[in-house]
Coordinates of C-alpha atoms and ligand atoms in Angstrom, one line a residue:
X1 CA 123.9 297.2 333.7
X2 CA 127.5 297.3 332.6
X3 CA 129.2 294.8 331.9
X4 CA 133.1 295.3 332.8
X5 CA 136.0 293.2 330.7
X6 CA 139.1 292.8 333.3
X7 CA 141.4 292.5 330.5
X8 CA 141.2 288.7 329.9
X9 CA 142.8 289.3 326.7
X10 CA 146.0 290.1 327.9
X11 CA 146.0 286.8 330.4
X12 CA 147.6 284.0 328.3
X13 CA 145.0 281.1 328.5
X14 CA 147.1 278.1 330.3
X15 CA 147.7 274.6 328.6
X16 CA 146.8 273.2 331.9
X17 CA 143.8 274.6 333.6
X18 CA 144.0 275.9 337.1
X19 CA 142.3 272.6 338.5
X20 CA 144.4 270.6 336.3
X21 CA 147.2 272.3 338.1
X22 CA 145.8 271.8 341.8
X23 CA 144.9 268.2 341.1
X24 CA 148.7 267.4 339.7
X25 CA 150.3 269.3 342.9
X26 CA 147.8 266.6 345.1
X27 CA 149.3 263.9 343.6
X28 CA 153.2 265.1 342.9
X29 CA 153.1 265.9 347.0
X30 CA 150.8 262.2 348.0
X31 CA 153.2 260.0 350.3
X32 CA 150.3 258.3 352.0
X33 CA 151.5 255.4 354.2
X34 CA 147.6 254.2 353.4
X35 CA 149.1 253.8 349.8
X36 CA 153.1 253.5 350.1
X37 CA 153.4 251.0 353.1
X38 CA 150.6 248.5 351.0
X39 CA 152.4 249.3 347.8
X40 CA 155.9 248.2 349.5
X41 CA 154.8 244.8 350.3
X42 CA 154.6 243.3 346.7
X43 CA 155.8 246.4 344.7
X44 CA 151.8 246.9 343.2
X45 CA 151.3 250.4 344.4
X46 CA 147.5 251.0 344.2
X47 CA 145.4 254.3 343.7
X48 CA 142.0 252.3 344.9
X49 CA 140.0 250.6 347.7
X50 CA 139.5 247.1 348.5
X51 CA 136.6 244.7 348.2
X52 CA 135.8 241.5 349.9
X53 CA 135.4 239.9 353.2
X54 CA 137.9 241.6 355.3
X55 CA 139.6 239.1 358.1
X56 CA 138.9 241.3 361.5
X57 CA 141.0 238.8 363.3
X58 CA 144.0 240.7 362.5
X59 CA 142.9 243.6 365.0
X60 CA 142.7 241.2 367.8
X61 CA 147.1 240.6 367.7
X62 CA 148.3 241.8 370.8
X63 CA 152.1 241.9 369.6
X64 CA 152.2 245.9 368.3
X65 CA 154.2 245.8 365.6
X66 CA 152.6 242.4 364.3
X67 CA 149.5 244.0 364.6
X68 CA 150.1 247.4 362.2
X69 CA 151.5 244.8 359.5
X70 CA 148.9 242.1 359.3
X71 CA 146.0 245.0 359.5
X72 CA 148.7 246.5 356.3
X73 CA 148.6 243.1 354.7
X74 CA 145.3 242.6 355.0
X75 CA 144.4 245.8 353.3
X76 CA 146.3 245.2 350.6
X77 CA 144.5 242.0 350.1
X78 CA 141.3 244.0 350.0
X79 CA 142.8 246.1 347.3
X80 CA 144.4 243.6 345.2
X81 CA 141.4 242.0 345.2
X82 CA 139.5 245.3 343.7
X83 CA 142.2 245.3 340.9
X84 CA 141.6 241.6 340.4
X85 CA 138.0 241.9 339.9
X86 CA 138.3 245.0 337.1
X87 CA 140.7 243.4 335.3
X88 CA 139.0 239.9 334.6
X89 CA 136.5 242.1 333.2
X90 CA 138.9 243.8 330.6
X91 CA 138.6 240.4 328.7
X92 CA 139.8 238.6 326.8
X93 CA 143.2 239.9 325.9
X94 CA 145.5 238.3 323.8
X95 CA 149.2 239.3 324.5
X96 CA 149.6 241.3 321.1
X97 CA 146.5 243.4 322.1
X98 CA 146.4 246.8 323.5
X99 CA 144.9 248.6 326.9
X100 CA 144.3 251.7 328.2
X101 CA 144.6 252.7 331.8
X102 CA 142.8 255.9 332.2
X103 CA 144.5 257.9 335.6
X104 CA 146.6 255.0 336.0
X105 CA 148.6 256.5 339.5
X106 CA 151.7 254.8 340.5
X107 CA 151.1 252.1 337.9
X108 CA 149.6 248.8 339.9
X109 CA 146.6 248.2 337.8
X110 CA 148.5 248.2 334.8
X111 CA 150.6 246.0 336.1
X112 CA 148.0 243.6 337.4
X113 CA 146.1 243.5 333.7
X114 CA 149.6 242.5 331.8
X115 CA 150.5 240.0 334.7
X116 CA 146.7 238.6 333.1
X117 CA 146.7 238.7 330.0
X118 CA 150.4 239.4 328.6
X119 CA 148.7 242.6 326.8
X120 CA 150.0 246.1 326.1
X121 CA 149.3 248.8 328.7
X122 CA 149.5 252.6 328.3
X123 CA 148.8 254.3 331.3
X124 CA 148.1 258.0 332.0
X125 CA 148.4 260.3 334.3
X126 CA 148.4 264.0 335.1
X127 CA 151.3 263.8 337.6
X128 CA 154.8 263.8 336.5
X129 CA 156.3 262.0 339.6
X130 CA 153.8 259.1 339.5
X131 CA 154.3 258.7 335.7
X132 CA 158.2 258.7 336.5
X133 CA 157.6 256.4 339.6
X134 CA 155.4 253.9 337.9
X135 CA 157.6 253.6 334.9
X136 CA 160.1 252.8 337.1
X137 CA 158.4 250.1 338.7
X138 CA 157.9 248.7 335.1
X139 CA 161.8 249.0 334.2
X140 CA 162.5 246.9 337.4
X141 CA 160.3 244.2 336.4
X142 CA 161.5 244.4 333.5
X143 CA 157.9 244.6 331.5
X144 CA 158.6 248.2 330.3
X145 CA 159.0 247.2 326.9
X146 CA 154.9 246.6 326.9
X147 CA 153.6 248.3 330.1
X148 CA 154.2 252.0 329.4
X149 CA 153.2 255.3 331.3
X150 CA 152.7 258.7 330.0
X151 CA 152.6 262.0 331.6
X152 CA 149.7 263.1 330.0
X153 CA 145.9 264.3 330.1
X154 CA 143.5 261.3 330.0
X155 CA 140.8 263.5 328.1
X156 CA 143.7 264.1 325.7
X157 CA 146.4 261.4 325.3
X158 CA 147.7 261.9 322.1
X159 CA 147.3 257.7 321.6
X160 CA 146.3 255.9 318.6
X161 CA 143.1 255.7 317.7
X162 CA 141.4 252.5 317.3
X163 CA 144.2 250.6 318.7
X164 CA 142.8 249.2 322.2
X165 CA 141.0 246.6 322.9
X166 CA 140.2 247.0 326.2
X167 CA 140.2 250.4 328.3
X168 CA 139.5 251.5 332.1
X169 CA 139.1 254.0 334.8
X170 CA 139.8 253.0 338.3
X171 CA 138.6 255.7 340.6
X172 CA 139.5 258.6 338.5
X173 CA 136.6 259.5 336.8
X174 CA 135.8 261.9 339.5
X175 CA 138.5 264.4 338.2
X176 CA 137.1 265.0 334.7
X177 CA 133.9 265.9 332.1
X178 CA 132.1 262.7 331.5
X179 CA 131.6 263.1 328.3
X180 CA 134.7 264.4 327.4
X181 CA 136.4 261.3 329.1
X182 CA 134.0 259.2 327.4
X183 CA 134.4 260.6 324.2
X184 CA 138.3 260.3 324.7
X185 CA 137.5 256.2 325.2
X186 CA 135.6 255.7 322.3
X187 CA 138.4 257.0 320.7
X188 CA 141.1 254.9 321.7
X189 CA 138.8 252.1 321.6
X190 CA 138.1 249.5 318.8
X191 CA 134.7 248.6 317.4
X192 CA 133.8 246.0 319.9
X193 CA 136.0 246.5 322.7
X194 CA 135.6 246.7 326.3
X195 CA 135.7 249.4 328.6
X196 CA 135.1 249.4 332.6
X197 CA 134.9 251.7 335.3
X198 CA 134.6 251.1 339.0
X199 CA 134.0 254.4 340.7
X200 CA 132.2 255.9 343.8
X201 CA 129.5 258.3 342.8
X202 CA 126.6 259.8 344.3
X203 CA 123.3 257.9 344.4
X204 CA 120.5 260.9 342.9
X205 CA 117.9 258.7 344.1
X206 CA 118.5 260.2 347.2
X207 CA 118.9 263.5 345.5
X208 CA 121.8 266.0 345.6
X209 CA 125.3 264.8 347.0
X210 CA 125.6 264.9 351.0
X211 CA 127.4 266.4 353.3
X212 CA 129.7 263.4 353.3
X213 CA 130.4 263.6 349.4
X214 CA 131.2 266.9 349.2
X215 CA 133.9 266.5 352.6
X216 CA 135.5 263.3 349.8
X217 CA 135.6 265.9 347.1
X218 CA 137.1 268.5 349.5
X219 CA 139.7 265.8 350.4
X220 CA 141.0 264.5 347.1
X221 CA 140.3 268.1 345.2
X222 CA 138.0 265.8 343.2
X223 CA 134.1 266.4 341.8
X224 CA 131.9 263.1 342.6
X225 CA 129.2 262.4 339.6
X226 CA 125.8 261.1 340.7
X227 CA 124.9 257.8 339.4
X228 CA 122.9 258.6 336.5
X229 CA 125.3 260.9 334.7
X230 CA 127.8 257.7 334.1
X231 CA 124.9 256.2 331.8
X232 CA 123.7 259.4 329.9
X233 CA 127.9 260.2 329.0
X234 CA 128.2 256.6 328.1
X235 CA 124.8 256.8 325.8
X236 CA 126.4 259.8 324.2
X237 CA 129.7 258.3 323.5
X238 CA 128.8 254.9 321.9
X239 CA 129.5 252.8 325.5
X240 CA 127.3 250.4 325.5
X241 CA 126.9 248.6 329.8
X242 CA 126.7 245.3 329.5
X243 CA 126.9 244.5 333.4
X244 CA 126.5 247.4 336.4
X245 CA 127.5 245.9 339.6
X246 CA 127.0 248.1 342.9
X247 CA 130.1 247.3 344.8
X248 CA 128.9 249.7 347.8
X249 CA 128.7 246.1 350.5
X250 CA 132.0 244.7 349.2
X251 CA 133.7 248.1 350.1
X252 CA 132.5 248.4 353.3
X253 CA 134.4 245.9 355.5
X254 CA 137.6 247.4 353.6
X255 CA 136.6 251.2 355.2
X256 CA 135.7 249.6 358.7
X257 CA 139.2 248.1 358.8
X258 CA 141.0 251.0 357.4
X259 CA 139.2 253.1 360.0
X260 CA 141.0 250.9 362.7
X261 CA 144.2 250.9 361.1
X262 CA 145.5 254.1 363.1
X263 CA 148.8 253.9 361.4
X264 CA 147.8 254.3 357.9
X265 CA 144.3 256.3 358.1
X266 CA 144.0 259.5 356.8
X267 CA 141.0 261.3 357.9
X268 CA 138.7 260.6 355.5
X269 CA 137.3 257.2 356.6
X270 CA 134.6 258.0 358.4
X271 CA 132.9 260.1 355.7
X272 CA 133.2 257.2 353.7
X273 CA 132.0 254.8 356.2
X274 CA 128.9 257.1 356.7
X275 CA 128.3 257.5 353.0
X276 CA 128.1 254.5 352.4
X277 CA 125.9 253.2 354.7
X278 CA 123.2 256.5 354.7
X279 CA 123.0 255.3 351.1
X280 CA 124.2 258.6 349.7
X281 CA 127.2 256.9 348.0
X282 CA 127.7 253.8 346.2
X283 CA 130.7 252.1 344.8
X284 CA 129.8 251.4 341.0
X285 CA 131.8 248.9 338.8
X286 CA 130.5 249.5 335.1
X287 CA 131.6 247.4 332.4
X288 CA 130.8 248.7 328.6
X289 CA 131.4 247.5 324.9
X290 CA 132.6 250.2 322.4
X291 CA 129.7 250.3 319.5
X292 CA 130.0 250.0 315.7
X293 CA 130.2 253.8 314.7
X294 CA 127.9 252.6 311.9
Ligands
GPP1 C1 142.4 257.7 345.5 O1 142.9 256.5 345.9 C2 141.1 257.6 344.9 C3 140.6 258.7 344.5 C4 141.2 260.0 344.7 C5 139.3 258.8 344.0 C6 138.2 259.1 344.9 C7 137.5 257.9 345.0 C8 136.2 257.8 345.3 C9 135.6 256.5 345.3 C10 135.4 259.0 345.5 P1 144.1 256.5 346.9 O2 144.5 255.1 347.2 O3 145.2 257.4 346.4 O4 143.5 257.2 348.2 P2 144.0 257.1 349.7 O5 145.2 257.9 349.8 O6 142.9 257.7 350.5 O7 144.2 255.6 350.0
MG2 MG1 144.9 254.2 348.8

């Protein structure tokens, strides 16, 4: 056999890889009404799904217009809810401490955690325009002097070791290396502190992902981990669970509301609908502490 060399050596290696690239365009271009029309109501502009009993009586408005905003509100609820829940777990904070918000999108759960605890927040993300937009957000609230985004590569942020507290992913694990993430965390994080993730991933009791996971990844240009990957990463990288909560009934009523919501859905609801119920999929919150490196 022979083995050919197509002249790799006189292709520059990028800084940025080619799915780094794709998964920054995704996000640049994302005007969502799903996220932009929820964001507008209170200014917290959210890159996540909801939890929580949803309140189906908001379908049953007749007046059109009503209707499309109550179903709006009532998603946002659901959401707010979601961010709510992760950051009550990111404590406690004191306002002179430090947090890390891991593919932070247009900035909301940054937000949320400082409206908490009064902390520090440096977010990151790979897009330029939500980094802008989100920093933004933070000027006209006038919390930029503590709640900061970057536009930078979570697996590589460039930010002080040591320094945080508390850190977090909310939905974005799905776009990286576990272990490189993880690694990246136990970084950033002191001896002692806290890091949480709330993610969907696949359930490998079942075995591979389904048909319905791989349509999500198709959709957000994303790469679903199963279940048990999350705990061998964390094992590796000195994250140490201290509470797993399956999140999968919580979400649902949020996904059968959003599938009625015909001015905001996108097209992926039903996958997640079906997921989530055939058991394939589950929504994961994990919360860790940082371990002693000796
Ligand atoms: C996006 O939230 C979330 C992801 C891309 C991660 C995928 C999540 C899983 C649980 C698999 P969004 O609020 O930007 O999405 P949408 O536009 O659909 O509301
Ligand atoms: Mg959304």
């Amino acid at each position: 056999m022979t083995t050919v060399h197509a002249g790799t050596k006189s292709v520059p290696v990028p800084t940025q890889s080619t799915y780094q690239s794709r998964v920054a365009d995704y996000w640049n271009a994302e005007e969502n009404p799903v996220n932009l029309e929820l964001g507008k109501l209170d200014d917290l502009y959210h890159h996540h799904y909801g939890i929580g009993a949803a309140d189906r009586s908001v379908l049953d408005e007749t007046d059109p217009d009503l209707r499309r905003e109550l179903i709006t509100r009532e998603l946002h609820r659901l959401e707010q809810a979601q961010a709510e829940l992760l950051a009550s777990r990111l404590g406690p904070l004191s306002p002179d401490d430090r947090a890390f918000d891991a593919g932070c999108g247009r900035g909301g759960g940054s937000v949320v955690a400082h409206q908490r605890y009064g902390c520090h927040t440096d977010g990151v993300t790979i897009s330029a325009k939500q980094a802008d937009f989100a920093n933004d957000q933070a000027r006209q609230r006038g919390i930029d002097a503590k709640v900061r985004y970057h536009h930078r590569n979570m697996l590589d942020t460039g930010l002080t070791t040591g320094a945080y507290a508390a850190s977090w992913n909310n939905e974005s694990t799905m776009y990286v290396e576990l272990d490189l993430l993880f690694a990246e965390h136990a970084r950033l994080l002191r001896r002692g502190g806290r890091y949480v993730v709330i993610t969907g991933c696949y359930n490998d009791t079942y075995g591979r992902a389904s048909r319905e996971v791989s349509l999500i990844n198709a959709h957000y240009i994303c790469d679903i981990h199963p279940r048990s990957e999350y705990f061998r990463a964390m094992a590796r990288n000195r994250l140490v669970p201290v509470h797993v909560e399956d999140l999968t009934p919580a979400t649902l009523p949020y996904w059968e509301l959003r599938s009625e919501a015909d001015h905001l859905v996108t097209g992926i609801e039903e996958a997640f609908v079906t997921a989530y119920r055939n058991g394939s999929f589950q929504y994961l919150m994990i919360v860790a502490d940082r371990a002693s490196s000796s």
